[in-house]
Amino acid sequence: LLGDCSTQWLVQALRGYGRAYGYDFEIYESGFDQMDSEILRPDSELYQSQPDYVILLESSRRLLDKHRVLSVQEQRCFAARCLDTTRERLAALSRRLRANVIVFDFEAFNDGIHGHFAAKHSHSFASQLVEYGAALWRLCAETEGLYLFRFSEIYARFGAAQIFDPRLHCLAESPIALDFLPEVAGGLTRMLASLQGRLCKCLVLDLDNTLWGGEVGDLGAGGVEISDIGLGKAYQAL
């Protein structure tokens, strides 16, 4: 697990959640903001550990720190520069490891400057973060062994108030609130289990008043509720 932020609590959550899936994870964690140092040094402990998976966690708020000190002209190229850095990291990893790589995507971000007009300013951090995130999606689609952990989807489901703790970030540079670490660790563990073919899904459900509205034996196939209007819309969505 390599990050540009504090990751020690996520490591503990991963170890704990892994046991629920029968894993006894051996996790090597880089030092704080030592992601690039670990990847670029051929003799780093990362390569000595020969991991099966490498997880790269870039914090949007650390990226914001890098973005805000640039000139406006440099800010317009920020996403491209970030993507170049990611490509360099992946190239270095592939030269020395036969590991699958998992990268985090990014949550919707409001830095308090451009608000709803961020799309009108190509140099805005929100605009550049969207561009970088989209580029990561494309990179995962075209790169074998590279997978995207959809942190943005978790953020959208639960909201910033639950996931991000400003006080913890200020004190310890942690991008994830302590109470929310199990949700992220659980998602990562399920992803690893799926990549190893250990995650099976079985859907068992009733038909009448579940897959469609009403009892087909009484109403006939044309009488049950399943359509794009009224209550039938809920069943069609299911």
PDB file of C-alpha atoms in Angstrom:
ATOM      1  CA  LEU A   1       0.000   0.000   0.000  1.00  0.00           C
ATOM      2  CA  LEU A   2       1.656   3.200  -1.221  1.00  0.00           C
ATOM      3  CA  GLY A   3       0.204   6.627  -0.524  1.00  0.00           C
ATOM      4  CA  ASP A   4       0.935  10.323  -0.526  1.00  0.00           C
ATOM      5  CA  CYS A   5      -0.983  10.567   2.770  1.00  0.00           C
ATOM      6  CA  SER A   6      -1.379   8.702   6.063  1.00  0.00           C
ATOM      7  CA  THR A   7      -2.274   5.068   5.366  1.00  0.00           C
ATOM      8  CA  GLN A   8      -1.470   3.268   8.627  1.00  0.00           C
ATOM      9  CA  TRP A   9      -5.092   3.094   9.781  1.00  0.00           C
ATOM     10  CA  LEU A  10      -6.232   1.768   6.409  1.00  0.00           C
ATOM     11  CA  VAL A  11      -3.605  -0.975   6.715  1.00  0.00           C
ATOM     12  CA  GLN A  12      -5.069  -2.019  10.062  1.00  0.00           C
ATOM     13  CA  ALA A  13      -8.602  -1.962   8.655  1.00  0.00           C
ATOM     14  CA  LEU A  14      -7.507  -4.092   5.681  1.00  0.00           C
ATOM     15  CA  ARG A  15      -5.931  -6.676   7.970  1.00  0.00           C
ATOM     16  CA  GLY A  16      -9.067  -6.833  10.080  1.00  0.00           C
ATOM     17  CA  TYR A  17     -11.534  -6.933   7.203  1.00  0.00           C
ATOM     18  CA  GLY A  18      -9.408  -9.501   5.348  1.00  0.00           C
ATOM     19  CA  ARG A  19      -9.973 -12.021   8.124  1.00  0.00           C
ATOM     20  CA  ALA A  20     -13.698 -11.957   7.386  1.00  0.00           C
ATOM     21  CA  TYR A  21     -12.824 -13.321   3.930  1.00  0.00           C
ATOM     22  CA  GLY A  22     -10.307 -15.848   5.218  1.00  0.00           C
ATOM     23  CA  TYR A  23      -7.255 -13.747   4.346  1.00  0.00           C
ATOM     24  CA  ASP A  24      -4.230 -13.177   6.535  1.00  0.00           C
ATOM     25  CA  PHE A  25      -2.879 -10.205   4.615  1.00  0.00           C
ATOM     26  CA  GLU A  26       0.842  -9.496   4.658  1.00  0.00           C
ATOM     27  CA  ILE A  27       0.954  -5.771   3.923  1.00  0.00           C
ATOM     28  CA  TYR A  28       3.965  -3.620   3.230  1.00  0.00           C
ATOM     29  CA  GLU A  29       3.230   0.068   3.772  1.00  0.00           C
ATOM     30  CA  SER A  30       5.390   2.883   2.475  1.00  0.00           C
ATOM     31  CA  GLY A  31       6.345   5.758   4.722  1.00  0.00           C
ATOM     32  CA  PHE A  32       4.355   8.981   4.624  1.00  0.00           C
ATOM     33  CA  ASP A  33       4.413  10.471   1.113  1.00  0.00           C
ATOM     34  CA  GLN A  34       7.114   8.006   0.026  1.00  0.00           C
ATOM     35  CA  MET A  35       5.166   6.522  -2.903  1.00  0.00           C
ATOM     36  CA  ASP A  36       7.528   7.724  -5.610  1.00  0.00           C
ATOM     37  CA  SER A  37      10.650   7.001  -3.582  1.00  0.00           C
ATOM     38  CA  GLU A  38       9.535   3.385  -3.097  1.00  0.00           C
ATOM     39  CA  ILE A  39       8.650   2.946  -6.768  1.00  0.00           C
ATOM     40  CA  LEU A  40      11.752   4.562  -8.247  1.00  0.00           C
ATOM     41  CA  ARG A  41      14.398   2.946  -6.004  1.00  0.00           C
ATOM     42  CA  PRO A  42      15.265  -0.541  -7.321  1.00  0.00           C
ATOM     43  CA  ASP A  43      16.423  -1.626  -3.851  1.00  0.00           C
ATOM     44  CA  SER A  44      13.326  -0.400  -1.988  1.00  0.00           C
ATOM     45  CA  GLU A  45      11.504  -2.626   0.482  1.00  0.00           C
ATOM     46  CA  LEU A  46       8.545  -2.590  -1.885  1.00  0.00           C
ATOM     47  CA  TYR A  47      10.454  -4.652  -4.452  1.00  0.00           C
ATOM     48  CA  GLN A  48      12.070  -6.817  -1.801  1.00  0.00           C
ATOM     49  CA  SER A  49       8.608  -7.801  -0.555  1.00  0.00           C
ATOM     50  CA  GLN A  50       7.517  -8.938  -4.063  1.00  0.00           C
ATOM     51  CA  PRO A  51       3.791  -8.237  -3.527  1.00  0.00           C
ATOM     52  CA  ASP A  52       0.937  -9.757  -5.522  1.00  0.00           C
ATOM     53  CA  TYR A  53      -0.923  -6.435  -5.491  1.00  0.00           C
ATOM     54  CA  VAL A  54       0.140  -2.805  -5.288  1.00  0.00           C
ATOM     55  CA  ILE A  55      -2.448  -0.244  -4.145  1.00  0.00           C
ATOM     56  CA  LEU A  56      -1.748   3.390  -5.003  1.00  0.00           C
ATOM     57  CA  LEU A  57      -3.638   5.935  -2.913  1.00  0.00           C
ATOM     58  CA  GLU A  58      -3.388   9.548  -4.043  1.00  0.00           C
ATOM     59  CA  SER A  59      -5.291  12.006  -1.894  1.00  0.00           C
ATOM     60  CA  SER A  60      -7.257  14.718  -3.689  1.00  0.00           C
ATOM     61  CA  ARG A  61      -6.286  17.159  -0.964  1.00  0.00           C
ATOM     62  CA  ARG A  62      -2.591  16.452  -1.431  1.00  0.00           C
ATOM     63  CA  LEU A  63      -3.113  17.045  -5.146  1.00  0.00           C
ATOM     64  CA  LEU A  64      -4.801  20.337  -4.275  1.00  0.00           C
ATOM     65  CA  ASP A  65      -1.703  21.378  -2.324  1.00  0.00           C
ATOM     66  CA  LYS A  66       0.424  20.758  -5.421  1.00  0.00           C
ATOM     67  CA  HIS A  67      -2.044  22.509  -7.735  1.00  0.00           C
ATOM     68  CA  ARG A  68      -2.462  25.726  -5.745  1.00  0.00           C
ATOM     69  CA  VAL A  69       1.241  26.669  -5.830  1.00  0.00           C
ATOM     70  CA  LEU A  70       1.420  26.570  -9.651  1.00  0.00           C
ATOM     71  CA  SER A  71       0.941  29.432 -12.074  1.00  0.00           C
ATOM     72  CA  VAL A  72      -2.357  29.559 -13.969  1.00  0.00           C
ATOM     73  CA  GLN A  73      -0.635  28.311 -17.108  1.00  0.00           C
ATOM     74  CA  GLU A  74       0.866  25.367 -15.214  1.00  0.00           C
ATOM     75  CA  GLN A  75      -2.492  24.634 -13.593  1.00  0.00           C
ATOM     76  CA  ARG A  76      -4.028  24.109 -17.044  1.00  0.00           C
ATOM     77  CA  CYS A  77      -1.579  21.211 -17.576  1.00  0.00           C
ATOM     78  CA  PHE A  78      -1.945  19.759 -14.075  1.00  0.00           C
ATOM     79  CA  ALA A  79      -4.054  16.721 -15.057  1.00  0.00           C
ATOM     80  CA  ALA A  80      -1.689  15.860 -17.901  1.00  0.00           C
ATOM     81  CA  ARG A  81       1.298  16.078 -15.569  1.00  0.00           C
ATOM     82  CA  CYS A  82      -0.415  13.849 -13.001  1.00  0.00           C
ATOM     83  CA  LEU A  83      -1.205  11.288 -15.683  1.00  0.00           C
ATOM     84  CA  ASP A  84       2.405  11.337 -16.887  1.00  0.00           C
ATOM     85  CA  THR A  85       3.540  10.681 -13.314  1.00  0.00           C
ATOM     86  CA  THR A  86       1.116   7.764 -13.001  1.00  0.00           C
ATOM     87  CA  ARG A  87       2.355   6.279 -16.266  1.00  0.00           C
ATOM     88  CA  GLU A  88       5.951   6.561 -15.017  1.00  0.00           C
ATOM     89  CA  ARG A  89       4.999   4.813 -11.780  1.00  0.00           C
ATOM     90  CA  LEU A  90       3.285   1.982 -13.634  1.00  0.00           C
ATOM     91  CA  ALA A  91       6.220   1.559 -16.009  1.00  0.00           C
ATOM     92  CA  ALA A  92       8.661   1.325 -13.096  1.00  0.00           C
ATOM     93  CA  LEU A  93       6.441  -1.179 -11.271  1.00  0.00           C
ATOM     94  CA  SER A  94       6.023  -3.367 -14.349  1.00  0.00           C
ATOM     95  CA  ARG A  95       9.798  -3.555 -14.849  1.00  0.00           C
ATOM     96  CA  ARG A  96      10.367  -5.056 -11.411  1.00  0.00           C
ATOM     97  CA  LEU A  97       7.124  -6.727 -10.353  1.00  0.00           C
ATOM     98  CA  ARG A  98       4.504  -9.085 -11.720  1.00  0.00           C
ATOM     99  CA  ALA A  99       1.803  -7.527  -9.600  1.00  0.00           C
ATOM    100  CA  ASN A 100      -1.672  -6.240 -10.301  1.00  0.00           C
ATOM    101  CA  VAL A 101      -2.014  -2.532  -9.523  1.00  0.00           C
ATOM    102  CA  ILE A 102      -5.092  -0.871  -8.009  1.00  0.00           C
ATOM    103  CA  VAL A 103      -5.469   2.915  -8.161  1.00  0.00           C
ATOM    104  CA  PHE A 104      -8.057   5.072  -6.404  1.00  0.00           C
ATOM    105  CA  ASP A 105     -10.166   7.508  -8.394  1.00  0.00           C
ATOM    106  CA  PHE A 106     -11.314  10.836  -6.926  1.00  0.00           C
ATOM    107  CA  GLU A 107     -14.406  12.286  -5.333  1.00  0.00           C
ATOM    108  CA  ALA A 108     -16.229  15.355  -6.620  1.00  0.00           C
ATOM    109  CA  PHE A 109     -14.331  18.285  -5.176  1.00  0.00           C
ATOM    110  CA  ASN A 110     -15.178  21.881  -4.321  1.00  0.00           C
ATOM    111  CA  ASP A 111     -12.128  23.908  -3.346  1.00  0.00           C
ATOM    112  CA  GLY A 112     -14.301  26.903  -2.481  1.00  0.00           C
ATOM    113  CA  ILE A 113     -13.027  29.065  -5.340  1.00  0.00           C
ATOM    114  CA  HIS A 114     -14.979  28.545  -8.582  1.00  0.00           C
ATOM    115  CA  GLY A 115     -17.970  26.564  -7.304  1.00  0.00           C
ATOM    116  CA  HIS A 116     -20.485  25.779 -10.064  1.00  0.00           C
ATOM    117  CA  PHE A 117     -18.387  27.788 -12.527  1.00  0.00           C
ATOM    118  CA  ALA A 118     -15.342  25.516 -12.263  1.00  0.00           C
ATOM    119  CA  ALA A 119     -16.062  24.045 -15.711  1.00  0.00           C
ATOM    120  CA  LYS A 120     -15.689  27.531 -17.192  1.00  0.00           C
ATOM    121  CA  HIS A 121     -12.098  27.703 -15.966  1.00  0.00           C
ATOM    122  CA  SER A 122      -9.872  24.981 -17.365  1.00  0.00           C
ATOM    123  CA  HIS A 123      -7.191  25.768 -14.778  1.00  0.00           C
ATOM    124  CA  SER A 124      -9.518  25.223 -11.799  1.00  0.00           C
ATOM    125  CA  PHE A 125      -8.636  22.348  -9.495  1.00  0.00           C
ATOM    126  CA  ALA A 126     -12.094  20.787  -9.820  1.00  0.00           C
ATOM    127  CA  SER A 127     -11.815  20.835 -13.622  1.00  0.00           C
ATOM    128  CA  GLN A 128      -8.321  19.345 -13.572  1.00  0.00           C
ATOM    129  CA  LEU A 129      -9.326  16.649 -11.074  1.00  0.00           C
ATOM    130  CA  VAL A 130     -12.241  15.576 -13.289  1.00  0.00           C
ATOM    131  CA  GLU A 131      -9.877  15.463 -16.267  1.00  0.00           C
ATOM    132  CA  TYR A 132      -7.295  13.420 -14.357  1.00  0.00           C
ATOM    133  CA  GLY A 133      -9.958  11.034 -13.062  1.00  0.00           C
ATOM    134  CA  ALA A 134     -11.348  10.449 -16.556  1.00  0.00           C
ATOM    135  CA  ALA A 135      -7.825   9.807 -17.843  1.00  0.00           C
ATOM    136  CA  LEU A 136      -7.308   7.186 -15.115  1.00  0.00           C
ATOM    137  CA  TRP A 137     -10.496   5.417 -16.229  1.00  0.00           C
ATOM    138  CA  ARG A 138      -9.198   5.303 -19.810  1.00  0.00           C
ATOM    139  CA  LEU A 139      -5.781   4.149 -18.650  1.00  0.00           C
ATOM    140  CA  CYS A 140      -7.323   1.265 -16.698  1.00  0.00           C
ATOM    141  CA  ALA A 141      -9.356   0.249 -19.751  1.00  0.00           C
ATOM    142  CA  GLU A 142      -6.254  -0.025 -21.927  1.00  0.00           C
ATOM    143  CA  THR A 143      -3.706  -1.359 -19.412  1.00  0.00           C
ATOM    144  CA  GLU A 144      -3.552  -5.019 -18.468  1.00  0.00           C
ATOM    145  CA  GLY A 145      -3.265  -5.631 -14.744  1.00  0.00           C
ATOM    146  CA  LEU A 146      -4.397  -2.113 -13.798  1.00  0.00           C
ATOM    147  CA  TYR A 147      -7.676  -1.741 -11.905  1.00  0.00           C
ATOM    148  CA  LEU A 148      -9.649   1.242 -10.618  1.00  0.00           C
ATOM    149  CA  PHE A 149     -11.012   1.352  -7.078  1.00  0.00           C
ATOM    150  CA  ARG A 150     -14.092   3.552  -7.286  1.00  0.00           C
ATOM    151  CA  PHE A 151     -13.594   5.732  -4.234  1.00  0.00           C
ATOM    152  CA  SER A 152     -15.811   8.320  -5.952  1.00  0.00           C
ATOM    153  CA  GLU A 153     -18.755   5.906  -5.906  1.00  0.00           C
ATOM    154  CA  ILE A 154     -18.400   5.335  -2.155  1.00  0.00           C
ATOM    155  CA  TYR A 155     -18.113   9.096  -1.641  1.00  0.00           C
ATOM    156  CA  ALA A 156     -21.307   9.667  -3.628  1.00  0.00           C
ATOM    157  CA  ARG A 157     -23.226   7.041  -1.640  1.00  0.00           C
ATOM    158  CA  PHE A 158     -22.251   8.207   1.834  1.00  0.00           C
ATOM    159  CA  GLY A 159     -21.236  11.850   1.454  1.00  0.00           C
ATOM    160  CA  ALA A 160     -18.272  13.928   2.530  1.00  0.00           C
ATOM    161  CA  ALA A 161     -19.603  14.473   6.062  1.00  0.00           C
ATOM    162  CA  GLN A 162     -19.179  10.772   6.842  1.00  0.00           C
ATOM    163  CA  ILE A 163     -16.038  10.007   4.845  1.00  0.00           C
ATOM    164  CA  PHE A 164     -13.819  13.043   5.390  1.00  0.00           C
ATOM    165  CA  ASP A 165     -12.779  14.318   8.826  1.00  0.00           C
ATOM    166  CA  PRO A 166     -11.205  17.809   8.467  1.00  0.00           C
ATOM    167  CA  ARG A 167      -9.683  17.650  11.953  1.00  0.00           C
ATOM    168  CA  LEU A 168      -8.039  14.271  11.312  1.00  0.00           C
ATOM    169  CA  HIS A 169      -6.747  15.491   7.971  1.00  0.00           C
ATOM    170  CA  CYS A 170      -5.272  18.596   9.591  1.00  0.00           C
ATOM    171  CA  LEU A 171      -3.592  16.602  12.376  1.00  0.00           C
ATOM    172  CA  ALA A 172      -2.512  13.494  10.477  1.00  0.00           C
ATOM    173  CA  GLU A 173      -3.009  14.000   6.711  1.00  0.00           C
ATOM    174  CA  SER A 174      -5.583  11.203   6.629  1.00  0.00           C
ATOM    175  CA  PRO A 175      -8.051  11.414   3.700  1.00  0.00           C
ATOM    176  CA  ILE A 176     -10.513   8.977   5.288  1.00  0.00           C
ATOM    177  CA  ALA A 177     -12.342   9.348   8.609  1.00  0.00           C
ATOM    178  CA  LEU A 178     -11.533   6.611  11.122  1.00  0.00           C
ATOM    179  CA  ASP A 179     -15.138   5.421  11.412  1.00  0.00           C
ATOM    180  CA  PHE A 180     -15.318   5.050   7.638  1.00  0.00           C
ATOM    181  CA  LEU A 181     -12.158   2.990   7.147  1.00  0.00           C
ATOM    182  CA  PRO A 182     -14.063  -0.354   7.327  1.00  0.00           C
ATOM    183  CA  GLU A 183     -16.181   0.645   4.301  1.00  0.00           C
ATOM    184  CA  VAL A 184     -13.096   1.396   2.196  1.00  0.00           C
ATOM    185  CA  ALA A 185     -11.185  -1.630   3.487  1.00  0.00           C
ATOM    186  CA  GLY A 186     -14.216  -3.810   2.805  1.00  0.00           C
ATOM    187  CA  GLY A 187     -14.461  -2.576  -0.761  1.00  0.00           C
ATOM    188  CA  LEU A 188     -10.771  -3.232  -1.355  1.00  0.00           C
ATOM    189  CA  THR A 189     -10.981  -6.707   0.193  1.00  0.00           C
ATOM    190  CA  ARG A 190     -13.969  -7.657  -1.950  1.00  0.00           C
ATOM    191  CA  MET A 191     -12.116  -6.358  -5.010  1.00  0.00           C
ATOM    192  CA  LEU A 192      -9.079  -8.504  -4.188  1.00  0.00           C
ATOM    193  CA  ALA A 193     -11.303 -11.526  -3.591  1.00  0.00           C
ATOM    194  CA  SER A 194     -12.988 -10.961  -6.947  1.00  0.00           C
ATOM    195  CA  LEU A 195      -9.637 -10.683  -8.741  1.00  0.00           C
ATOM    196  CA  GLN A 196      -8.681 -14.028  -7.229  1.00  0.00           C
ATOM    197  CA  GLY A 197     -11.966 -15.651  -8.232  1.00  0.00           C
ATOM    198  CA  ARG A 198     -13.022 -16.096  -4.615  1.00  0.00           C
ATOM    199  CA  LEU A 199     -16.096 -13.885  -4.678  1.00  0.00           C
ATOM    200  CA  CYS A 200     -19.320 -15.610  -5.734  1.00  0.00           C
ATOM    201  CA  LYS A 201     -22.737 -13.981  -5.974  1.00  0.00           C
ATOM    202  CA  CYS A 202     -26.101 -15.712  -5.870  1.00  0.00           C
ATOM    203  CA  LEU A 203     -29.409 -13.875  -6.216  1.00  0.00           C
ATOM    204  CA  VAL A 204     -32.466 -15.621  -4.769  1.00  0.00           C
ATOM    205  CA  LEU A 205     -35.794 -13.801  -5.044  1.00  0.00           C
ATOM    206  CA  ASP A 206     -39.535 -14.279  -5.180  1.00  0.00           C
ATOM    207  CA  LEU A 207     -41.516 -13.477  -8.337  1.00  0.00           C
ATOM    208  CA  ASP A 208     -45.027 -12.263  -7.384  1.00  0.00           C
ATOM    209  CA  ASN A 209     -44.901  -8.811  -5.758  1.00  0.00           C
ATOM    210  CA  THR A 210     -41.092  -8.798  -5.980  1.00  0.00           C
ATOM    211  CA  LEU A 211     -39.981  -9.103  -9.579  1.00  0.00           C
ATOM    212  CA  TRP A 212     -43.356  -7.728 -10.668  1.00  0.00           C
ATOM    213  CA  GLY A 213     -46.370  -6.238  -8.884  1.00  0.00           C
ATOM    214  CA  GLY A 214     -49.355  -8.482  -8.210  1.00  0.00           C
ATOM    215  CA  GLU A 215     -49.833 -12.246  -8.477  1.00  0.00           C
ATOM    216  CA  VAL A 216     -49.477 -13.482 -12.026  1.00  0.00           C
ATOM    217  CA  GLY A 217     -51.669 -16.539 -11.310  1.00  0.00           C
ATOM    218  CA  ASP A 218     -54.625 -14.256 -10.604  1.00  0.00           C
ATOM    219  CA  LEU A 219     -53.925 -11.356 -12.964  1.00  0.00           C
ATOM    220  CA  GLY A 220     -52.283 -13.050 -15.924  1.00  0.00           C
ATOM    221  CA  ALA A 221     -49.083 -11.925 -17.604  1.00  0.00           C
ATOM    222  CA  GLY A 222     -50.732  -8.726 -18.888  1.00  0.00           C
ATOM    223  CA  GLY A 223     -52.149  -7.727 -15.510  1.00  0.00           C
ATOM    224  CA  VAL A 224     -49.059  -7.542 -13.348  1.00  0.00           C
ATOM    225  CA  GLU A 225     -47.314  -4.238 -12.654  1.00  0.00           C
ATOM    226  CA  ILE A 226     -44.051  -3.863 -14.536  1.00  0.00           C
ATOM    227  CA  SER A 227     -43.766  -0.820 -16.793  1.00  0.00           C
ATOM    228  CA  ASP A 228     -42.286   2.651 -17.084  1.00  0.00           C
ATOM    229  CA  ILE A 229     -45.206   4.373 -15.317  1.00  0.00           C
ATOM    230  CA  GLY A 230     -46.708   4.291 -11.831  1.00  0.00           C
ATOM    231  CA  LEU A 231     -45.736   1.577  -9.372  1.00  0.00           C
ATOM    232  CA  GLY A 232     -44.676  -0.622 -12.298  1.00  0.00           C
ATOM    233  CA  LYS A 233     -41.631   1.629 -12.671  1.00  0.00           C
ATOM    234  CA  ALA A 234     -40.160   0.335  -9.392  1.00  0.00           C
ATOM    235  CA  TYR A 235     -40.430  -3.255 -10.573  1.00  0.00           C
ATOM    236  CA  GLN A 236     -38.968  -2.438 -13.978  1.00  0.00           C
ATOM    237  CA  ALA A 237     -36.008  -0.766 -12.264  1.00  0.00           C
ATOM    238  CA  LEU A 238     -35.456  -3.942 -10.216  1.00  0.00           C
TER     239      LEU A 238
END
